[in-house]
Structure formats: C-alpha cells, structure tokens
Short mmCIF file of C-alpha atoms in Angstrom, two decimals:
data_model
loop_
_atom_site.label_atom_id
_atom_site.label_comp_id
_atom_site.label_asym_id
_atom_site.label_seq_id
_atom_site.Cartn_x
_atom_site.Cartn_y
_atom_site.Cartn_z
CA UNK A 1 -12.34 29.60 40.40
CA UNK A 2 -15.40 30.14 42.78
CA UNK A 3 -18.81 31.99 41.63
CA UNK A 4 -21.14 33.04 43.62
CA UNK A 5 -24.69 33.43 42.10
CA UNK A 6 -27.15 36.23 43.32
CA UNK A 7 -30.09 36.93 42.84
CA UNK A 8 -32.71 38.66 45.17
CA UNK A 9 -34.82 36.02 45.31
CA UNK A 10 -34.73 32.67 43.28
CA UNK A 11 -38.27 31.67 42.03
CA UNK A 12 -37.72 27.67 40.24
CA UNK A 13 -39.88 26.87 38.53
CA UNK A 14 -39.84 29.54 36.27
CA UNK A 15 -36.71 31.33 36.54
CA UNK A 16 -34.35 28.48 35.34
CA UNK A 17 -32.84 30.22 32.97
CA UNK A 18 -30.24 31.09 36.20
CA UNK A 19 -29.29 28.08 36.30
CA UNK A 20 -28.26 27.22 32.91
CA UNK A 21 -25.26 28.16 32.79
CA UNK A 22 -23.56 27.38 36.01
CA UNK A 23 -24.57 23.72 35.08
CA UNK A 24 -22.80 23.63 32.03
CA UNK A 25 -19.59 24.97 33.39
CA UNK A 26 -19.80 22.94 36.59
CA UNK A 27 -16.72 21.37 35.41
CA UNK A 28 -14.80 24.32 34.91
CA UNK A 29 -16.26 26.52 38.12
CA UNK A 30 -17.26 25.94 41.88
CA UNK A 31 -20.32 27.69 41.71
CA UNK A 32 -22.59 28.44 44.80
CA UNK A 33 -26.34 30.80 44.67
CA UNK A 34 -27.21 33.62 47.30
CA UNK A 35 -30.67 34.54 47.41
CA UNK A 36 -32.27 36.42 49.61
CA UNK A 37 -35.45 33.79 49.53
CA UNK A 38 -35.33 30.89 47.21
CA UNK A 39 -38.35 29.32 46.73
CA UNK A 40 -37.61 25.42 44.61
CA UNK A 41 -40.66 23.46 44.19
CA UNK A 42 -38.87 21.37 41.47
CA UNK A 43 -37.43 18.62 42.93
CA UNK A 44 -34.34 17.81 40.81
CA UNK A 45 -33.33 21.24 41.53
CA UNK A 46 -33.68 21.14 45.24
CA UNK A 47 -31.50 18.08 44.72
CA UNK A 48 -29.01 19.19 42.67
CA UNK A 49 -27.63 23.06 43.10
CA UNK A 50 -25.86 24.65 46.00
CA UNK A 51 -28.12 27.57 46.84
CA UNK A 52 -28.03 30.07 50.04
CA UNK A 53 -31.45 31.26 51.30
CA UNK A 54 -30.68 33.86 53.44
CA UNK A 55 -34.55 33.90 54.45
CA UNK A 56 -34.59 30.35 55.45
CA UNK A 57 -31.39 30.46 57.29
CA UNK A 58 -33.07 33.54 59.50
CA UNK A 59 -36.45 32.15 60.05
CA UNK A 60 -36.21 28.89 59.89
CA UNK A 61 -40.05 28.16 59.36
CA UNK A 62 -40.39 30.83 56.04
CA UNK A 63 -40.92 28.17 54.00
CA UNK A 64 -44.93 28.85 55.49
CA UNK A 65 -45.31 31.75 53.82
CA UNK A 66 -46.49 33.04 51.12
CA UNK A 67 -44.02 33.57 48.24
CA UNK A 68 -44.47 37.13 47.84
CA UNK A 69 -44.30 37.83 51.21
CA UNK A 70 -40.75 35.63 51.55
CA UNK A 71 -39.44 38.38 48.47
CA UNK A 72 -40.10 40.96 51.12
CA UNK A 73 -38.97 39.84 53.38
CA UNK A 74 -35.18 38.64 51.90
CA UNK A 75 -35.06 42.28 50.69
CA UNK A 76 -34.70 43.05 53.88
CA UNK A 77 -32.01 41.01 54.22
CA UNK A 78 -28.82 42.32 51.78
CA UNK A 79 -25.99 43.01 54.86
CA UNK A 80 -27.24 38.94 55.72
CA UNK A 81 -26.98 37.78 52.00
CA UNK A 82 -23.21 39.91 51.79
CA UNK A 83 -21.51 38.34 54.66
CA UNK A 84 -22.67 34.88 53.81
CA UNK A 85 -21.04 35.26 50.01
CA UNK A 86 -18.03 36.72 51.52
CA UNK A 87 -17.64 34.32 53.92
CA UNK A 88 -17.77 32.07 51.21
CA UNK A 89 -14.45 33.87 49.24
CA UNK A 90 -15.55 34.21 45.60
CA UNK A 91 -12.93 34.94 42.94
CA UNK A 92 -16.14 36.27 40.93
CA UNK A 93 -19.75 37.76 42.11
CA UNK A 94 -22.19 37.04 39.07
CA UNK A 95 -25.72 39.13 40.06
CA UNK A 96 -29.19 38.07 38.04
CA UNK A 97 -31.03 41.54 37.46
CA UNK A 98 -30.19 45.09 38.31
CA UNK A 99 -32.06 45.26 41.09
CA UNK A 100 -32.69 43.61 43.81
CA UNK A 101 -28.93 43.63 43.86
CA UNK A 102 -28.07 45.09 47.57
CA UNK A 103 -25.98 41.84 48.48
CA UNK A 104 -23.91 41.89 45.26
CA UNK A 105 -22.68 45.72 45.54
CA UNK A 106 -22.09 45.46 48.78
CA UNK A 107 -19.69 42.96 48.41
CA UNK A 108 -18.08 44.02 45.56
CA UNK A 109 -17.24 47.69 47.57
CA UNK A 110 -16.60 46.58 50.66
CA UNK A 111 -14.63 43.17 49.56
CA UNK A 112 -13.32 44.48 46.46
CA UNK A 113 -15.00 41.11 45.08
CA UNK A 114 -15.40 41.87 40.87
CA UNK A 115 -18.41 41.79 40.19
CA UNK A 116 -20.88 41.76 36.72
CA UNK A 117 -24.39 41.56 36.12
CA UNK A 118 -26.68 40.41 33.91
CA UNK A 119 -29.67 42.40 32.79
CA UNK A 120 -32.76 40.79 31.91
CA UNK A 121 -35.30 43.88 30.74
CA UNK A 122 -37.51 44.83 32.78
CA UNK A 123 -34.25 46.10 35.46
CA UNK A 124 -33.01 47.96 32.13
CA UNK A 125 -35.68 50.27 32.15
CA UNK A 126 -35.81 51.38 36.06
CA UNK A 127 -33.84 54.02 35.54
CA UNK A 128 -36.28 55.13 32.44
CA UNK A 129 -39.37 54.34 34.66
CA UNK A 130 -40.32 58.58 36.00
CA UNK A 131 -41.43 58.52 39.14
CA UNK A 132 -44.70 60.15 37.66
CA UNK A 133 -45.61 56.72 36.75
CA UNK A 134 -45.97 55.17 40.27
CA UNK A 135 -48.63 55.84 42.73
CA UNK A 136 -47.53 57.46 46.01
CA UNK A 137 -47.08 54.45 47.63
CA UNK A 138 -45.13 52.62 45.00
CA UNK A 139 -42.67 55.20 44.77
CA UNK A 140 -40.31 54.37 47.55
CA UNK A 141 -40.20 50.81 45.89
CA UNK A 142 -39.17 52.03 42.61
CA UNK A 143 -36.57 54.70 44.29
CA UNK A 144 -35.04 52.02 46.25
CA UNK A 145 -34.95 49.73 42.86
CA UNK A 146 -33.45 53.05 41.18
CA UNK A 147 -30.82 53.08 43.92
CA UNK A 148 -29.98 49.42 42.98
CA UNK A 149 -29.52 49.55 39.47
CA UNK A 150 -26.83 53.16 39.54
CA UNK A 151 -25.08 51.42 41.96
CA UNK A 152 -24.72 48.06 40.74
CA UNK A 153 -24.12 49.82 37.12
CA UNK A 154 -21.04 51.64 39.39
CA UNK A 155 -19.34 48.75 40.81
CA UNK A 156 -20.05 45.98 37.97
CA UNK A 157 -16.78 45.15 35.79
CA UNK A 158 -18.66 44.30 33.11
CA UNK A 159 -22.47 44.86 32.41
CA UNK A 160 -23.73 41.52 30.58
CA UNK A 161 -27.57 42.54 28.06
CA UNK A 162 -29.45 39.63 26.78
CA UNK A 163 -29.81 41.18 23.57
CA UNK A 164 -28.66 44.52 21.83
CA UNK A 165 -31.86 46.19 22.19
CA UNK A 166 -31.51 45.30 26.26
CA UNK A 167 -27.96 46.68 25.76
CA UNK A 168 -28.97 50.15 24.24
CA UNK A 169 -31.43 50.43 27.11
CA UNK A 170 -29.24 49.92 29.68
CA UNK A 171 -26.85 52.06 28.18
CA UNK A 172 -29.46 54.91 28.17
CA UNK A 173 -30.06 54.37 31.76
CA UNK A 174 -26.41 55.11 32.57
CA UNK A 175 -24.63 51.97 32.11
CA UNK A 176 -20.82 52.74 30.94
CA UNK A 177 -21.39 51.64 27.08
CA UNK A 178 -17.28 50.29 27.40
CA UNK A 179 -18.47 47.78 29.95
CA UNK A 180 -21.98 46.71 28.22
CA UNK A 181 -21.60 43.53 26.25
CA UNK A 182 -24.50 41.82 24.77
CA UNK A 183 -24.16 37.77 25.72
CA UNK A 184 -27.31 36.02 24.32
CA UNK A 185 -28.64 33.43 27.30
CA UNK A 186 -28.77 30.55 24.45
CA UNK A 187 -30.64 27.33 25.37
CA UNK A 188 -29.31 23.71 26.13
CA UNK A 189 -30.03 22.45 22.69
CA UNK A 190 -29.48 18.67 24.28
CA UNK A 191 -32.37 19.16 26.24
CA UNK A 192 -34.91 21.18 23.52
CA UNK A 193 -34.59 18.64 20.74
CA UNK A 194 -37.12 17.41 18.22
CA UNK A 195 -38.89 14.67 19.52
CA UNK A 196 -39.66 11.37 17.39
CA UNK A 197 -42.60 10.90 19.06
CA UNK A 198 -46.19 11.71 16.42
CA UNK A 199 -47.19 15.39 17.10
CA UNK A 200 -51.14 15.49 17.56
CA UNK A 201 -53.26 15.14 15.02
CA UNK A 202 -54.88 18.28 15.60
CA UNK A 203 -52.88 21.15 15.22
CA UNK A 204 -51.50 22.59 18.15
CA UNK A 205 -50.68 25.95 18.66
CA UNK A 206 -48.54 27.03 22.21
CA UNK A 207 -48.12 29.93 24.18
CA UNK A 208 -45.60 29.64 27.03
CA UNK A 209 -44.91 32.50 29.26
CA UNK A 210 -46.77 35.10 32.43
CA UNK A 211 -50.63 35.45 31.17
CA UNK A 212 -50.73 39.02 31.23
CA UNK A 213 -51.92 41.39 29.20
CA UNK A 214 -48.63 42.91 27.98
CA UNK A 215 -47.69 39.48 26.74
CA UNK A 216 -50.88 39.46 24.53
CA UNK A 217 -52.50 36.71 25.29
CA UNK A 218 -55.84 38.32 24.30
CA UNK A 219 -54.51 39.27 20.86
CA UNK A 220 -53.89 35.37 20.61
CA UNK A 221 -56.97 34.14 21.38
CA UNK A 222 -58.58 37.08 18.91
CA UNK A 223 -56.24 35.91 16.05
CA UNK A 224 -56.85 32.12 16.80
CA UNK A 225 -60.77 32.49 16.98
CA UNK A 226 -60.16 34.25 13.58
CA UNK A 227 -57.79 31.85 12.20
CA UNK A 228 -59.69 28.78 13.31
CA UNK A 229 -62.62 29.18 10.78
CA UNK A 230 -60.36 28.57 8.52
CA UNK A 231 -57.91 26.13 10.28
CA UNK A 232 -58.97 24.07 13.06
CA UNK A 233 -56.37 23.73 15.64
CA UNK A 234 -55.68 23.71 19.82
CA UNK A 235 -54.51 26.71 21.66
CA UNK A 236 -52.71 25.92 24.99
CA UNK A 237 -51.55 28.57 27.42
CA UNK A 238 -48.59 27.65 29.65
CA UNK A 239 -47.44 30.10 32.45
CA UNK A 240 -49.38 31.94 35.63
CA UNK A 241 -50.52 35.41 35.86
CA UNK A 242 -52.99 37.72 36.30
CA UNK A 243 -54.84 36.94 33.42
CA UNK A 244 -55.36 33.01 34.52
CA UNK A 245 -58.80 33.59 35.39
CA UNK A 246 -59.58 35.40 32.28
CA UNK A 247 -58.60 32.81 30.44
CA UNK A 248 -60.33 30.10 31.84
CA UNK A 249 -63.52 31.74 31.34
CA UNK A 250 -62.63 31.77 27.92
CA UNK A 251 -61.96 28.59 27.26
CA UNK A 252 -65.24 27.79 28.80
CA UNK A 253 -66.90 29.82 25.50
CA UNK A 254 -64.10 28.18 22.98
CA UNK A 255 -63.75 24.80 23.66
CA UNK A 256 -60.25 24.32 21.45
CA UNK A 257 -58.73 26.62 24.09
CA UNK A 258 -56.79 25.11 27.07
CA UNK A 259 -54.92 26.33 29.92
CA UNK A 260 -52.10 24.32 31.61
CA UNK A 261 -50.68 26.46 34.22
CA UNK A 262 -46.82 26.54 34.85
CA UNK A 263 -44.69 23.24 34.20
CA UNK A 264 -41.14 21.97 34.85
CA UNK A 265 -38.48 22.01 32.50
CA UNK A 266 -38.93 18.63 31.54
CA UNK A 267 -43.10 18.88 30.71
CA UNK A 268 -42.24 22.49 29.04
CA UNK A 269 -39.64 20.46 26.81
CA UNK A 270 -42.70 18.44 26.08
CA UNK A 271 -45.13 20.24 25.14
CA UNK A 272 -43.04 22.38 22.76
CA UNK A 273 -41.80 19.45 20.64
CA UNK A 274 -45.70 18.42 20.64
CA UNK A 275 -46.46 22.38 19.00
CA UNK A 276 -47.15 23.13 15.37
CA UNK A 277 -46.27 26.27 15.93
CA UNK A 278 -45.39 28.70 19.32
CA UNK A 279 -46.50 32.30 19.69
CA UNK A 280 -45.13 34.93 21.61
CA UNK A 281 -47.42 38.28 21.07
CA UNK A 282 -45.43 40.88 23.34
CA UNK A 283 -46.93 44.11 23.29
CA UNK A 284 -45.23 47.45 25.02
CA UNK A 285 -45.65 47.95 28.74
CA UNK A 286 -45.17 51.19 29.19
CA UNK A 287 -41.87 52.37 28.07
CA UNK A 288 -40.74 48.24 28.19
CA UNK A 289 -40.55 46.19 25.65
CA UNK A 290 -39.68 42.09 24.98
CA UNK A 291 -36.38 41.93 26.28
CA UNK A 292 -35.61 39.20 23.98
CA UNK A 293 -37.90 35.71 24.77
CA UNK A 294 -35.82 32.98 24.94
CA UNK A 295 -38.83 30.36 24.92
CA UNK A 296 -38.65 31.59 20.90
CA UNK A 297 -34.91 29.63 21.39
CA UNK A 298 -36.37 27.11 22.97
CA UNK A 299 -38.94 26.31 20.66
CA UNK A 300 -37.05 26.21 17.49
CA UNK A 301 -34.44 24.04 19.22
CA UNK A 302 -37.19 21.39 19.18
CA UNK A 303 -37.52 22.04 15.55
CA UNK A 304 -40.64 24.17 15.99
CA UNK A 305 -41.24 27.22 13.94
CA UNK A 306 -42.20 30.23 15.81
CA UNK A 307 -44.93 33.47 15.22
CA UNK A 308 -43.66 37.15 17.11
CA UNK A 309 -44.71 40.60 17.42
CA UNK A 310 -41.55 42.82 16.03
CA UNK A 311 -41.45 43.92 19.39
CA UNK A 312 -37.94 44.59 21.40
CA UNK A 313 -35.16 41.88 20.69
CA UNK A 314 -37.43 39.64 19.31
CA UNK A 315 -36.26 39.95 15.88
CA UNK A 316 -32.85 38.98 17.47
CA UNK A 317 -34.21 35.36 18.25
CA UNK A 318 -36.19 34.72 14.54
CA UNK A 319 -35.21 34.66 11.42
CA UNK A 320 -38.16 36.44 10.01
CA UNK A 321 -39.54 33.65 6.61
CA UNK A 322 -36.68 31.36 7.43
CA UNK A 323 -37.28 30.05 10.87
CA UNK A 324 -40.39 31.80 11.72
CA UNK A 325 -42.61 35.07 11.46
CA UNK A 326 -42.38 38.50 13.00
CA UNK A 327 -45.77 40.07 12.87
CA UNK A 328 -45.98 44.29 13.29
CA UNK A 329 -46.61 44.64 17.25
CA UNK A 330 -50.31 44.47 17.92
CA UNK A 331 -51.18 43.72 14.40
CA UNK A 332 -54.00 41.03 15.09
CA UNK A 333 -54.93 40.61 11.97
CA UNK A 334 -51.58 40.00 10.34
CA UNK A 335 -51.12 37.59 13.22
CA UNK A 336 -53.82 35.84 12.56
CA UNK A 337 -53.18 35.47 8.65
CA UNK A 338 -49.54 34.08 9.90
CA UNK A 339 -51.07 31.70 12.02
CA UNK A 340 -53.44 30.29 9.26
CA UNK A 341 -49.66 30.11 7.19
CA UNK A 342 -48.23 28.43 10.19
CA UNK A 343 -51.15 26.10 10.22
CA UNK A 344 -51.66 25.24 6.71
CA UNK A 345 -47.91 23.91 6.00
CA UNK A 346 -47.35 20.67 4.66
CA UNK A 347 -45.82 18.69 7.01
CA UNK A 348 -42.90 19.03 4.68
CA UNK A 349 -42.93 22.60 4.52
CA UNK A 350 -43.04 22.46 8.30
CA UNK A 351 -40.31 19.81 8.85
CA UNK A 352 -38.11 21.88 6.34
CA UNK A 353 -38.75 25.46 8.50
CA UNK A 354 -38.13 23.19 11.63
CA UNK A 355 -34.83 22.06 10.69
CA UNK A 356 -33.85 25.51 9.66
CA UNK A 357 -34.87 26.52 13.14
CA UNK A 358 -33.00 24.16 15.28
CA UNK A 359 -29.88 24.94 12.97
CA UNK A 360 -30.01 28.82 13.69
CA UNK A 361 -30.39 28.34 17.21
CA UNK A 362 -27.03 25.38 17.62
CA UNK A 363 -25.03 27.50 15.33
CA UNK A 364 -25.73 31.02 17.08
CA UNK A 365 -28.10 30.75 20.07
CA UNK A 366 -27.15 27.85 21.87
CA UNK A 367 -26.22 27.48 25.78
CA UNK A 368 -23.28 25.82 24.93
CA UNK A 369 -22.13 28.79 22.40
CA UNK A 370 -22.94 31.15 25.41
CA UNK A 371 -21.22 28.87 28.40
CA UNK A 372 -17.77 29.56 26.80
CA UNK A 373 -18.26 33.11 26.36
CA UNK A 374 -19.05 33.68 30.14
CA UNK A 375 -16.34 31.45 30.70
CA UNK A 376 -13.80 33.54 29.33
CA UNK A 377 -16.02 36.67 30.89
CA UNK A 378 -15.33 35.37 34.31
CA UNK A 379 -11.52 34.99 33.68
CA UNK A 380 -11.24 38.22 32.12
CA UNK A 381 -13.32 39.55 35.23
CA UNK A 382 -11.17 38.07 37.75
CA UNK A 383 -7.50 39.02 36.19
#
C-alpha cells in the first residue's frame, strides 16, 4: 500500500515527529512526503526519506532563501504539490496539520484519493481563532487557513487528535465527532532510553521546546532563581524562538543558566538522558492551549521524571506523583517548590520515579504502540 505524506512545508530539524511513524512501518508501507518547501538540514534525513519539494522542483535555486520566505512561497504552490502526489497513485493521502492542507484536499476531491489528517493544536483552534483577533493585514492569512481546515475536516475519512483535549477542540471547530479519533504520536522508546553513562554532578534541569513566552520560559527561570537558593542546579534551554535573545541576556546575570539552541535527534536524545529533571511550563495563548508535549514522552522514556503546568493534554502525558508533577498553570511558586522536590531526590528516589516513567510511556505511549494503530487506520481508510 502507498502513502503519501503532506505537509505544507517540512521544517527537520524540529518537526521530526512526521517522520516517526512512516519509519517504523517502512516495512509494511511505500511511503513518499509532499511538501510544498522542505527545508532538511539534518543530514541522515536528507539521506534517508523520500520527500517531494514542490518549491525546489519549481525554482531550482530556493534552497537561497530564507526559510520563511520558501513557506510562502510553497503555499503558493497546492495545484503543483496535487498533481505530483497523484501522479504518484497513493492508496492513502496522510496530511500533517489542518492547514496548510490545499494539496491534500485537492486530491482527495478531485482523485477520490481517502484521505485523513492529523491535528497537532495549534490547526485545532483556527476555526475558534475570531477574526477580531488578527490585525487587518493578518486576516486574509487566517481566512485562507480557516478555508483549509472546513475543508480538509470535509473530505478527511478519518480526523486523527494527538490527545483528547486536541480531539474535543477539533470537534468544536466542526470536525464530525464519528470520524475524530484520538491516536497519541508515542515516541521510539529504542531511541529515548536511559543512558548508562554518569549524569552530571550538578543537577541539571532541561527545557526543550520554541523559547517563547507562551511556553513559559520566563516562569522557569523565576522558579529556578527561586529554587536555586535552596538547590543548586543548571538550567539549559533547548529550542529557537523569539525569546532567544532574552534569554541570553539572562544568562549573562545568572551564570547556572545556559542556552543551547536547537539540536538533532540524536544530541536532543542526549541531553535528556543527561537531565535530573525536564520542564515544560505551557501557559495559554490565547484561546490555545498545550496540545499535548510529546518531549514529556520523550523524556520519561530516558527514565527522566518530568515537571508540567496542568495545562491542555498535558496531564495526558504524566502521571501526576508517579512519573512526574503537574503544577496549576502559571503557578510559579508551586513550580518552583516542585522543582526543589525534583531536585532534592535521592538518587534512589529518582531512579525509582525514572523507571516508573519509562514503563508508562512503553506500555501506553510508545511509537511502536501507535505504528500499529495507524497501521490498521490506513487499511481501514483504504477499504
């Protein structure tokens, strides 16, 4: 069975989670990407997976420009990115996000192609989003992304949600609730695995994700400055974003703060099983919440006990006192108090909480638990 892969553009690193699954059912399914631009700077990847860049194939020197500009740009290009998966003859059209989804409805009308999507978050709440919100001149954007999501909601077989609370927002922006199926992404428990190696002697505490405000990186740093009188420990920040400089400048003051920038999936693997502890603050944005925040997954894979604001489906990735701690969202002080209990376990108390993590996420959160239930999604899509 062929499946083609789309996504409007394909950013690697970070967005690998795309790729998880068709490389652990390569052996069952001939899969093949579409993206309007692709962008791979990780070379394993550019090695490795079949992927379409419309873009590239158009112009061939748009590997010069800048990578926001080569989004644009392959947005433009949806009756391009349709032909070519056609062309290709799919049993099964698999579409990353909502929007940005042009290529993948098209095909599915016009080529009677089945078709399913998966929804990440933040495409779950376009149809939420009022116009109100935008400025002038980002409202066309959001009406054409509003456009996407009805449509691709119309034609998709079956509506995949990466976690219930993704579901019931989807479902309130007018996807059919008989075709919404939550499938948890899982993670490839093979590759996030304890390492033997010594963690630090200091004690290290991780945050890996977009440094933005919304993922409360600021909170962080306010509950580590106040849990580091009592505890001494390292804070490293891992991800790009707006808030990079802002960071920086802070670490200049507070010299146990550091700031990595992004990483490959190898490093990231890394530096989690090197953690004490990984934090993942998520405050609202708006009317959006934490979709779900599968580097909480891949953390306690590695055997590494996690701290998270109750925010969104983040409860659906902890086991709040077993395998980690959900904090109220935007509580700073009750996150810092965790993070003092995070930091001041015994190395047995954290070994014990780490093996209890890692067991929660094999059992009920890992890729190869969610590989066979796409599996039979696709055949069920296709009959």
């Amino acid at each position: 069975m062929r499946v083609a892969v789309t996504k409007g553009s394909l950013l690697i690193p970070p967005t690998y989670f795309a790729l998880a699954h068709p490389r652990a059912l390569a052996g069952e399914f001939d899969f093949r990407f579409f993206a309007g631009a692709a962008s791979i700077s990780d070379p394993a990847v550019r090695a490795s997976v079949d992927i379409e860049d419309t873009l590239a194939r158009v112009l061939p020197l748009a590997d010069r420009l800048p990578v926001r500009r080569r989004e644009q740009l392959g947005a433009l290009l949806n009756h391009a990115t349709a032909r070519a998966v056609a062309e290709w003859h799919p049993d099964v059209v698999h579409q990353h996000f909502a929007y940005g989804s042009g290529a993948a409805a098209r095909v599915a009308t016009r080529q009677g192609i089945p078709a399913l999507v998966t929804v990440h978050g933040g495409d779950a709440f376009v149809p939420l989003t009022p116009m109100s919100s935008r400025r002038p001149l980002g409202r066309p954007a959001l009406a054409r992304m509003k456009r996407d999501v009805a449509e691709m909601y119309r034609v998709a077989r079956s509506v995949l949600a990466v976690s219930s609370y993704i579901a019931d927002v989807a479902v309130r922006g007018g996807a059919d609730a008989r075709r919404t199926t939550v499938h948890y992404q899982g993670v490839d428990t093979d590759v996030f695995r304890p390492s033997e190696a010594e963690r630090p002697e200091t004690p290290r505490v991780l945050f890996v994700g977009r440094l933005s405000k919304p993922k409360g990186v600021h909170d962080l740093i306010a509950a580590s400055l106040e849990a580091f009188a009592h505890v001494p420990h390292e804070l490293v920040f891992i991800g790009e974003g707006a808030e990079r400089g802002a960071l920086l400048q802070a670490a200049q003051r507070h010299r146990h703060l550091r700031v990595a920038g992004g990483l490959t999936s190898d490093h990231l693997r890394d530096e989690l099983a090197a953690a004490h502890v990984l934090v993942l603050p998520t405050r609202v944005n708006g009317i959006a919440r934490e979709a779900a925040g599968l580097v909480l997954l891949e953390a306690q894979a590695c055997g590494v006990p996690v701290i998270a604001y109750d925010s969104g489906g983040t409860g659906e990735m902890v086991r709040d006192g077993e395998t980690g701690w959900l904090v109220p969202e935007a509580d700073e002080s009750s996150l810092a108090l965790r993070l003092r209990d995070a930091l001041e376990l015994s190395s047995e108390e954290r070994a014990d909480m780490g093996r209890r993590a890692r067991e929660f996420v094999v059992a009920e959160r890992s890729l190869a638990r969610s590989a066979a239930q796409l599996a039979d999604i696709y055949r069920e899509c296709a009959s």
